[in-house]
């Protein structure tokens, strides 16, 4: 079992819809979780971080964490074509300034 | 805050030559930096963890003599690809986190803009 798993996609949604991206992780004691967006040919940029169970909202983005199920998700409301990118889930298993464990990413296409 | 600057953004070199990539933390002191490599349509692959004032920690399968990492100051880490070959052509990205920022809050790991290396 991979440490951090994501559906590779592509996930295709119409403009204005909600895009739902999912990520599961294997290390039960993981402490912090990140969603990054990566456009083709560019480096990743941080969208959201989440540490506690529940939802965390920032603009059109909502991160959801369920530690019991070892599951973290990212919802994008009112999806725009500019949201089309690869979304990477990353987990920091032990906190502090440690290396992240990365998923392979989910490709999202938002169709006008 | 937490800006990471990476240079050059792209480089073309001849096979057998060496290439140095710089990664600077502009507004914080980075005791640790991470070096990644990414091939087209693939995910990030962590190559090594660069520690200021000590030897880098390389991931399994990464040749430390080929990918030399120097983290001589709290704001600069360099990756040198020695005797580069076409198979080393890739997108190299550094990343760091301001250790003074709280873990809580939206403070993740910041990435440099990346270096696209092409070896001909």
PDB file of N, CA, C and O in Angstrom, chain A residues 31-32 34 36 38 40-52 56 58 67 88 92 95-100 102-105, chain B residues 31-34 36 38 42-44 46 49 59 91 93 95-99 102-114 116:
ATOM      1  N   UNK A  31       0.339  14.064  11.231  1.00  0.00           N
ATOM      2  CA  UNK A  31      -0.117  15.224  11.976  1.00  0.00           C
ATOM      3  C   UNK A  31      -0.615  16.377  11.119  1.00  0.00           C
ATOM      4  O   UNK A  31      -1.502  17.105  11.518  1.00  0.00           O
ATOM      5  N   UNK A  32      -0.018  16.568   9.956  1.00  0.00           N
ATOM      6  CA  UNK A  32      -0.408  17.719   9.146  1.00  0.00           C
ATOM      7  C   UNK A  32      -0.526  17.308   7.683  1.00  0.00           C
ATOM      8  O   UNK A  32       0.180  16.416   7.216  1.00  0.00           O
ATOM      9  N   UNK A  34      -1.484  18.676   3.551  1.00  0.00           N
ATOM     10  CA  UNK A  34      -1.409  19.824   2.660  1.00  0.00           C
ATOM     11  C   UNK A  34      -1.983  19.471   1.296  1.00  0.00           C
ATOM     12  O   UNK A  34      -1.828  18.360   0.805  1.00  0.00           O
ATOM     13  N   UNK A  36      -1.579  20.957  -2.559  1.00  0.00           N
ATOM     14  CA  UNK A  36      -0.838  21.841  -3.444  1.00  0.00           C
ATOM     15  C   UNK A  36      -1.444  21.753  -4.840  1.00  0.00           C
ATOM     16  O   UNK A  36      -1.960  20.707  -5.256  1.00  0.00           O
ATOM     17  N   UNK A  38      -0.474  22.335  -8.905  1.00  0.00           N
ATOM     18  CA  UNK A  38       0.667  22.453  -9.806  1.00  0.00           C
ATOM     19  C   UNK A  38       0.178  22.575 -11.234  1.00  0.00           C
ATOM     20  O   UNK A  38      -0.439  21.653 -11.776  1.00  0.00           O
ATOM     21  N   UNK A  40       1.008  22.871 -15.249  1.00  0.00           N
ATOM     22  CA  UNK A  40       2.001  22.212 -16.094  1.00  0.00           C
ATOM     23  C   UNK A  40       3.237  23.087 -16.270  1.00  0.00           C
ATOM     24  O   UNK A  40       3.135  24.255 -16.646  1.00  0.00           O
ATOM     25  N   UNK A  41       4.384  22.526 -15.985  1.00  0.00           N
ATOM     26  CA  UNK A  41       5.631  23.242 -16.162  1.00  0.00           C
ATOM     27  C   UNK A  41       5.996  24.185 -15.037  1.00  0.00           C
ATOM     28  O   UNK A  41       7.023  24.873 -15.114  1.00  0.00           O
ATOM     29  N   UNK A  42       5.168  24.224 -14.005  1.00  0.00           N
ATOM     30  CA  UNK A  42       5.418  25.113 -12.876  1.00  0.00           C
ATOM     31  C   UNK A  42       5.647  24.310 -11.606  1.00  0.00           C
ATOM     32  O   UNK A  42       5.366  23.116 -11.551  1.00  0.00           O
ATOM     33  N   UNK A  43       6.146  24.973 -10.580  1.00  0.00           N
ATOM     34  CA  UNK A  43       6.343  24.293  -9.308  1.00  0.00           C
ATOM     35  C   UNK A  43       5.047  24.341  -8.494  1.00  0.00           C
ATOM     36  O   UNK A  43       4.164  25.157  -8.761  1.00  0.00           O
ATOM     37  N   UNK A  44       4.913  23.464  -7.517  1.00  0.00           N
ATOM     38  CA  UNK A  44       3.675  23.419  -6.724  1.00  0.00           C
ATOM     39  C   UNK A  44       3.484  24.675  -5.882  1.00  0.00           C
ATOM     40  O   UNK A  44       4.449  25.291  -5.432  1.00  0.00           O
ATOM     41  N   UNK A  45       2.232  25.029  -5.672  1.00  0.00           N
ATOM     42  CA  UNK A  45       1.906  26.144  -4.792  1.00  0.00           C
ATOM     43  C   UNK A  45       0.880  25.672  -3.771  1.00  0.00           C
ATOM     44  O   UNK A  45      -0.040  24.921  -4.087  1.00  0.00           O
ATOM     45  N   UNK A  46       1.053  26.125  -2.549  1.00  0.00           N
ATOM     46  CA  UNK A  46       0.198  25.686  -1.452  1.00  0.00           C
ATOM     47  C   UNK A  46      -1.201  26.290  -1.588  1.00  0.00           C
ATOM     48  O   UNK A  46      -1.369  27.490  -1.782  1.00  0.00           O
ATOM     49  N   UNK A  47      -2.208  25.423  -1.459  1.00  0.00           N
ATOM     50  CA  UNK A  47      -3.592  25.893  -1.438  1.00  0.00           C
ATOM     51  C   UNK A  47      -4.118  25.898  -0.012  1.00  0.00           C
ATOM     52  O   UNK A  47      -4.672  26.879   0.459  1.00  0.00           O
ATOM     53  N   UNK A  48      -3.995  24.756   0.656  1.00  0.00           N
ATOM     54  CA  UNK A  48      -4.584  24.616   1.975  1.00  0.00           C
ATOM     55  C   UNK A  48      -3.701  23.707   2.823  1.00  0.00           C
ATOM     56  O   UNK A  48      -3.085  22.784   2.317  1.00  0.00           O
ATOM     57  N   UNK A  49      -3.724  23.961   4.115  1.00  0.00           N
ATOM     58  CA  UNK A  49      -3.158  23.018   5.065  1.00  0.00           C
ATOM     59  C   UNK A  49      -4.230  22.750   6.112  1.00  0.00           C
ATOM     60  O   UNK A  49      -5.072  23.610   6.382  1.00  0.00           O
ATOM     61  N   UNK A  50      -4.214  21.553   6.679  1.00  0.00           N
ATOM     62  CA  UNK A  50      -5.210  21.213   7.689  1.00  0.00           C
ATOM     63  C   UNK A  50      -4.579  20.280   8.695  1.00  0.00           C
ATOM     64  O   UNK A  50      -3.745  19.430   8.338  1.00  0.00           O
ATOM     65  N   UNK A  51      -4.943  20.458   9.968  1.00  0.00           N
ATOM     66  CA  UNK A  51      -4.317  19.703  11.038  1.00  0.00           C
ATOM     67  C   UNK A  51      -5.320  18.999  11.943  1.00  0.00           C
ATOM     68  O   UNK A  51      -4.978  18.018  12.600  1.00  0.00           O
ATOM     69  N   UNK A  52      -6.543  19.520  11.988  1.00  0.00           N
ATOM     70  CA  UNK A  52      -7.547  18.976  12.900  1.00  0.00           C
ATOM     71  C   UNK A  52      -8.696  18.375  12.120  1.00  0.00           C
ATOM     72  O   UNK A  52      -8.989  18.790  10.994  1.00  0.00           O
ATOM     73  N   UNK A  56     -12.077  22.916   6.869  1.00  0.00           N
ATOM     74  CA  UNK A  56     -11.395  24.199   6.899  1.00  0.00           C
ATOM     75  C   UNK A  56     -11.641  24.879   5.568  1.00  0.00           C
ATOM     76  O   UNK A  56     -11.358  24.306   4.518  1.00  0.00           O
ATOM     77  N   UNK A  58     -11.402  28.190   2.883  1.00  0.00           N
ATOM     78  CA  UNK A  58     -10.638  29.375   2.470  1.00  0.00           C
ATOM     79  C   UNK A  58     -11.113  29.747   1.072  1.00  0.00           C
ATOM     80  O   UNK A  58     -10.703  29.133   0.090  1.00  0.00           O
ATOM     81  N   UNK A  67      -9.326  11.848  10.503  1.00  0.00           N
ATOM     82  CA  UNK A  67      -8.170  11.055  10.919  1.00  0.00           C
ATOM     83  C   UNK A  67      -8.547   9.602  11.213  1.00  0.00           C
ATOM     84  O   UNK A  67      -7.736   8.698  11.025  1.00  0.00           O
ATOM     85  N   UNK A  88      -1.923  18.017  -5.725  1.00  0.00           N
ATOM     86  CA  UNK A  88      -1.065  17.099  -4.985  1.00  0.00           C
ATOM     87  C   UNK A  88      -1.420  17.121  -3.503  1.00  0.00           C
ATOM     88  O   UNK A  88      -1.516  18.193  -2.893  1.00  0.00           O
ATOM     89  N   UNK A  92       2.589  15.238   6.329  1.00  0.00           N
ATOM     90  CA  UNK A  92       3.767  15.347   7.183  1.00  0.00           C
ATOM     91  C   UNK A  92       3.561  14.382   8.342  1.00  0.00           C
ATOM     92  O   UNK A  92       2.798  14.678   9.254  1.00  0.00           O
ATOM     93  N   UNK A  95       5.388  15.818  11.925  1.00  0.00           N
ATOM     94  CA  UNK A  95       5.413  17.204  12.320  1.00  0.00           C
ATOM     95  C   UNK A  95       6.794  17.815  12.230  1.00  0.00           C
ATOM     96  O   UNK A  95       7.733  17.216  11.743  1.00  0.00           O
ATOM     97  N   UNK A  96       6.922  18.993  12.728  1.00  0.00           N
ATOM     98  CA  UNK A  96       8.154  19.770  12.683  1.00  0.00           C
ATOM     99  C   UNK A  96       8.611  19.956  11.236  1.00  0.00           C
ATOM    100  O   UNK A  96       7.841  19.899  10.307  1.00  0.00           O
ATOM    101  N   UNK A  97       9.881  20.144  11.030  1.00  0.00           N
ATOM    102  CA  UNK A  97      10.388  20.456   9.695  1.00  0.00           C
ATOM    103  C   UNK A  97      10.810  19.183   8.984  1.00  0.00           C
ATOM    104  O   UNK A  97      11.939  19.047   8.543  1.00  0.00           O
ATOM    105  N   UNK A  98       9.895  18.281   8.843  1.00  0.00           N
ATOM    106  CA  UNK A  98      10.199  16.986   8.253  1.00  0.00           C
ATOM    107  C   UNK A  98       9.774  16.932   6.804  1.00  0.00           C
ATOM    108  O   UNK A  98       8.977  17.728   6.336  1.00  0.00           O
ATOM    109  N   UNK A  99      10.289  15.936   6.121  1.00  0.00           N
ATOM    110  CA  UNK A  99       9.968  15.793   4.714  1.00  0.00           C
ATOM    111  C   UNK A  99       8.510  15.380   4.568  1.00  0.00           C
ATOM    112  O   UNK A  99       7.933  14.692   5.405  1.00  0.00           O
ATOM    113  N   UNK A 100       7.918  15.826   3.495  1.00  0.00           N
ATOM    114  CA  UNK A 100       6.542  15.487   3.194  1.00  0.00           C
ATOM    115  C   UNK A 100       6.485  14.184   2.411  1.00  0.00           C
ATOM    116  O   UNK A 100       7.382  13.858   1.649  1.00  0.00           O
ATOM    117  N   UNK A 102       4.329  12.462  -0.484  1.00  0.00           N
ATOM    118  CA  UNK A 102       3.472  13.001  -1.536  1.00  0.00           C
ATOM    119  C   UNK A 102       2.638  11.928  -2.208  1.00  0.00           C
ATOM    120  O   UNK A 102       3.095  10.799  -2.419  1.00  0.00           O
ATOM    121  N   UNK A 103       1.421  12.313  -2.556  1.00  0.00           N
ATOM    122  CA  UNK A 103       0.633  11.497  -3.460  1.00  0.00           C
ATOM    123  C   UNK A 103       1.074  11.769  -4.892  1.00  0.00           C
ATOM    124  O   UNK A 103       1.866  12.694  -5.153  1.00  0.00           O
ATOM    125  N   UNK A 104       0.567  10.983  -5.819  1.00  0.00           N
ATOM    126  CA  UNK A 104       0.958  11.143  -7.219  1.00  0.00           C
ATOM    127  C   UNK A 104       0.195  12.257  -7.915  1.00  0.00           C
ATOM    128  O   UNK A 104       0.545  12.640  -9.029  1.00  0.00           O
ATOM    129  N   UNK A 105      -0.841  12.762  -7.247  1.00  0.00           N
ATOM    130  CA  UNK A 105      -1.570  13.877  -7.824  1.00  0.00           C
ATOM    131  C   UNK A 105      -2.791  13.455  -8.610  1.00  0.00           C
ATOM    132  O   UNK A 105      -2.836  12.358  -9.179  1.00  0.00           O
TER     133      UNK A 105
ATOM    134  N   UNK B  31      16.882  26.181   7.920  1.00  0.00           N
ATOM    135  CA  UNK B  31      17.844  25.196   8.386  1.00  0.00           C
ATOM    136  C   UNK B  31      17.767  23.917   7.561  1.00  0.00           C
ATOM    137  O   UNK B  31      18.726  23.158   7.492  1.00  0.00           O
ATOM    138  N   UNK B  32      16.644  23.713   6.943  1.00  0.00           N
ATOM    139  CA  UNK B  32      16.442  22.518   6.123  1.00  0.00           C
ATOM    140  C   UNK B  32      15.815  22.910   4.794  1.00  0.00           C
ATOM    141  O   UNK B  32      14.874  23.709   4.767  1.00  0.00           O
ATOM    142  N   UNK B  33      16.348  22.378   3.736  1.00  0.00           N
ATOM    143  CA  UNK B  33      15.746  22.535   2.419  1.00  0.00           C
ATOM    144  C   UNK B  33      15.625  21.158   1.785  1.00  0.00           C
ATOM    145  O   UNK B  33      16.403  20.251   2.101  1.00  0.00           O
ATOM    146  N   UNK B  34      14.669  21.039   0.919  1.00  0.00           N
ATOM    147  CA  UNK B  34      14.408  19.768   0.258  1.00  0.00           C
ATOM    148  C   UNK B  34      14.610  19.934  -1.257  1.00  0.00           C
ATOM    149  O   UNK B  34      14.194  20.927  -1.837  1.00  0.00           O
ATOM    150  N   UNK B  36      13.827  18.253  -4.957  1.00  0.00           N
ATOM    151  CA  UNK B  36      12.974  17.322  -5.668  1.00  0.00           C
ATOM    152  C   UNK B  36      13.363  17.264  -7.146  1.00  0.00           C
ATOM    153  O   UNK B  36      13.927  18.208  -7.698  1.00  0.00           O
ATOM    154  N   UNK B  38      11.390  16.087 -10.876  1.00  0.00           N
ATOM    155  CA  UNK B  38      10.098  15.702 -11.445  1.00  0.00           C
ATOM    156  C   UNK B  38      10.252  15.505 -12.941  1.00  0.00           C
ATOM    157  O   UNK B  38      10.624  16.434 -13.675  1.00  0.00           O
ATOM    158  N   UNK B  42       4.927  13.071 -14.226  1.00  0.00           N
ATOM    159  CA  UNK B  42       5.122  12.255 -13.034  1.00  0.00           C
ATOM    160  C   UNK B  42       5.094  13.144 -11.803  1.00  0.00           C
ATOM    161  O   UNK B  42       5.165  14.370 -11.901  1.00  0.00           O
ATOM    162  N   UNK B  43       4.963  12.505 -10.657  1.00  0.00           N
ATOM    163  CA  UNK B  43       4.879  13.290  -9.435  1.00  0.00           C
ATOM    164  C   UNK B  43       6.266  13.686  -8.948  1.00  0.00           C
ATOM    165  O   UNK B  43       7.283  13.299  -9.520  1.00  0.00           O
ATOM    166  N   UNK B  44       6.270  14.469  -7.889  1.00  0.00           N
ATOM    167  CA  UNK B  44       7.529  14.895  -7.285  1.00  0.00           C
ATOM    168  C   UNK B  44       8.262  13.704  -6.689  1.00  0.00           C
ATOM    169  O   UNK B  44       7.660  12.846  -6.071  1.00  0.00           O
ATOM    170  N   UNK B  46      11.350  13.144  -4.061  1.00  0.00           N
ATOM    171  CA  UNK B  46      12.316  13.745  -3.164  1.00  0.00           C
ATOM    172  C   UNK B  46      13.681  13.113  -3.402  1.00  0.00           C
ATOM    173  O   UNK B  46      13.821  11.885  -3.368  1.00  0.00           O
ATOM    174  N   UNK B  49      17.433  15.726   1.484  1.00  0.00           N
ATOM    175  CA  UNK B  49      17.153  16.762   2.465  1.00  0.00           C
ATOM    176  C   UNK B  49      18.461  17.446   2.789  1.00  0.00           C
ATOM    177  O   UNK B  49      19.430  16.783   3.201  1.00  0.00           O
ATOM    178  N   UNK B  59      17.821  10.296  -0.459  1.00  0.00           N
ATOM    179  CA  UNK B  59      16.821   9.235  -0.527  1.00  0.00           C
ATOM    180  C   UNK B  59      17.429   8.008  -1.204  1.00  0.00           C
ATOM    181  O   UNK B  59      18.420   8.099  -1.944  1.00  0.00           O
ATOM    182  N   UNK B  91      13.027  18.371 -14.258  1.00  0.00           N
ATOM    183  CA  UNK B  91      12.635  19.604 -13.572  1.00  0.00           C
ATOM    184  C   UNK B  91      13.055  19.459 -12.119  1.00  0.00           C
ATOM    185  O   UNK B  91      12.581  18.556 -11.421  1.00  0.00           O
ATOM    186  N   UNK B  93      13.370  21.013  -8.333  1.00  0.00           N
ATOM    187  CA  UNK B  93      12.681  22.015  -7.517  1.00  0.00           C
ATOM    188  C   UNK B  93      13.166  21.921  -6.074  1.00  0.00           C
ATOM    189  O   UNK B  93      13.317  20.815  -5.543  1.00  0.00           O
ATOM    190  N   UNK B  95      12.566  23.235  -1.964  1.00  0.00           N
ATOM    191  CA  UNK B  95      11.464  23.602  -1.090  1.00  0.00           C
ATOM    192  C   UNK B  95      11.982  23.821   0.317  1.00  0.00           C
ATOM    193  O   UNK B  95      12.949  23.180   0.742  1.00  0.00           O
ATOM    194  N   UNK B  96      11.345  24.724   1.037  1.00  0.00           N
ATOM    195  CA  UNK B  96      11.741  24.974   2.419  1.00  0.00           C
ATOM    196  C   UNK B  96      10.543  25.504   3.178  1.00  0.00           C
ATOM    197  O   UNK B  96       9.532  25.884   2.599  1.00  0.00           O
ATOM    198  N   UNK B  97      10.707  25.536   4.479  1.00  0.00           N
ATOM    199  CA  UNK B  97       9.652  26.055   5.342  1.00  0.00           C
ATOM    200  C   UNK B  97      10.293  26.927   6.412  1.00  0.00           C
ATOM    201  O   UNK B  97      11.339  26.591   6.955  1.00  0.00           O
ATOM    202  N   UNK B  98       9.668  28.054   6.661  1.00  0.00           N
ATOM    203  CA  UNK B  98      10.149  28.932   7.719  1.00  0.00           C
ATOM    204  C   UNK B  98       9.888  28.252   9.069  1.00  0.00           C
ATOM    205  O   UNK B  98       8.731  28.100   9.469  1.00  0.00           O
ATOM    206  N   UNK B  99      10.930  27.852   9.777  1.00  0.00           N
ATOM    207  CA  UNK B  99      10.723  27.125  11.040  1.00  0.00           C
ATOM    208  C   UNK B  99      10.110  27.983  12.138  1.00  0.00           C
ATOM    209  O   UNK B  99       9.620  27.447  13.137  1.00  0.00           O
ATOM    210  N   UNK B 102       4.294  29.155  12.863  1.00  0.00           N
ATOM    211  CA  UNK B 102       3.633  28.072  13.596  1.00  0.00           C
ATOM    212  C   UNK B 102       3.178  26.961  12.655  1.00  0.00           C
ATOM    213  O   UNK B 102       2.815  27.215  11.517  1.00  0.00           O
ATOM    214  N   UNK B 103       3.195  25.760  13.151  1.00  0.00           N
ATOM    215  CA  UNK B 103       2.734  24.646  12.331  1.00  0.00           C
ATOM    216  C   UNK B 103       1.250  24.793  12.037  1.00  0.00           C
ATOM    217  O   UNK B 103       0.771  24.376  11.009  1.00  0.00           O
ATOM    218  N   UNK B 104       0.545  25.374  12.989  1.00  0.00           N
ATOM    219  CA  UNK B 104      -0.872  25.617  12.746  1.00  0.00           C
ATOM    220  C   UNK B 104      -1.017  26.832  11.832  1.00  0.00           C
ATOM    221  O   UNK B 104      -0.133  27.646  11.732  1.00  0.00           O
ATOM    222  N   UNK B 105      -2.123  26.906  11.194  1.00  0.00           N
ATOM    223  CA  UNK B 105      -2.282  28.011  10.241  1.00  0.00           C
ATOM    224  C   UNK B 105      -1.877  27.544   8.856  1.00  0.00           C
ATOM    225  O   UNK B 105      -1.382  26.445   8.661  1.00  0.00           O
ATOM    226  N   UNK B 106      -2.081  28.365   7.896  1.00  0.00           N
ATOM    227  CA  UNK B 106      -1.837  27.956   6.514  1.00  0.00           C
ATOM    228  C   UNK B 106      -0.381  28.182   6.125  1.00  0.00           C
ATOM    229  O   UNK B 106      -0.088  28.876   5.156  1.00  0.00           O
ATOM    230  N   UNK B 107       0.535  27.603   6.891  1.00  0.00           N
ATOM    231  CA  UNK B 107       1.954  27.782   6.610  1.00  0.00           C
ATOM    232  C   UNK B 107       2.550  26.453   6.186  1.00  0.00           C
ATOM    233  O   UNK B 107       2.918  25.631   6.999  1.00  0.00           O
ATOM    234  N   UNK B 108       2.612  26.267   4.909  1.00  0.00           N
ATOM    235  CA  UNK B 108       3.160  25.016   4.408  1.00  0.00           C
ATOM    236  C   UNK B 108       4.576  25.177   3.955  1.00  0.00           C
ATOM    237  O   UNK B 108       5.287  26.101   4.337  1.00  0.00           O
ATOM    238  N   UNK B 109       4.999  24.295   3.121  1.00  0.00           N
ATOM    239  CA  UNK B 109       6.329  24.301   2.554  1.00  0.00           C
ATOM    240  C   UNK B 109       6.276  25.093   1.252  1.00  0.00           C
ATOM    241  O   UNK B 109       5.441  24.846   0.395  1.00  0.00           O
ATOM    242  N   UNK B 110       7.193  26.032   1.119  1.00  0.00           N
ATOM    243  CA  UNK B 110       7.230  26.877  -0.069  1.00  0.00           C
ATOM    244  C   UNK B 110       8.217  26.305  -1.071  1.00  0.00           C
ATOM    245  O   UNK B 110       9.296  25.836  -0.689  1.00  0.00           O
ATOM    246  N   UNK B 111       7.852  26.394  -2.336  1.00  0.00           N
ATOM    247  CA  UNK B 111       8.710  25.875  -3.385  1.00  0.00           C
ATOM    248  C   UNK B 111       9.376  27.000  -4.160  1.00  0.00           C
ATOM    249  O   UNK B 111       8.803  28.084  -4.333  1.00  0.00           O
ATOM    250  N   UNK B 112      10.584  26.725  -4.611  1.00  0.00           N
ATOM    251  CA  UNK B 112      11.193  27.599  -5.595  1.00  0.00           C
ATOM    252  C   UNK B 112      10.480  27.412  -6.926  1.00  0.00           C
ATOM    253  O   UNK B 112       9.646  26.521  -7.077  1.00  0.00           O
ATOM    254  N   UNK B 113      10.823  28.247  -7.876  1.00  0.00           N
ATOM    255  CA  UNK B 113      10.126  28.207  -9.170  1.00  0.00           C
ATOM    256  C   UNK B 113      10.586  27.060 -10.057  1.00  0.00           C
ATOM    257  O   UNK B 113       9.984  26.801 -11.095  1.00  0.00           O
ATOM    258  N   UNK B 114      11.633  26.369  -9.632  1.00  0.00           N
ATOM    259  CA  UNK B 114      12.080  25.211 -10.387  1.00  0.00           C
ATOM    260  C   UNK B 114      13.142  25.536 -11.428  1.00  0.00           C
ATOM    261  O   UNK B 114      13.253  26.668 -11.896  1.00  0.00           O
ATOM    262  N   UNK B 116      14.540  23.884 -15.021  1.00  0.00           N
ATOM    263  CA  UNK B 116      14.388  22.858 -16.060  1.00  0.00           C
ATOM    264  C   UNK B 116      15.766  22.621 -16.678  1.00  0.00           C
ATOM    265  O   UNK B 116      16.337  23.505 -17.318  1.00  0.00           O
TER     266      UNK B 116
END
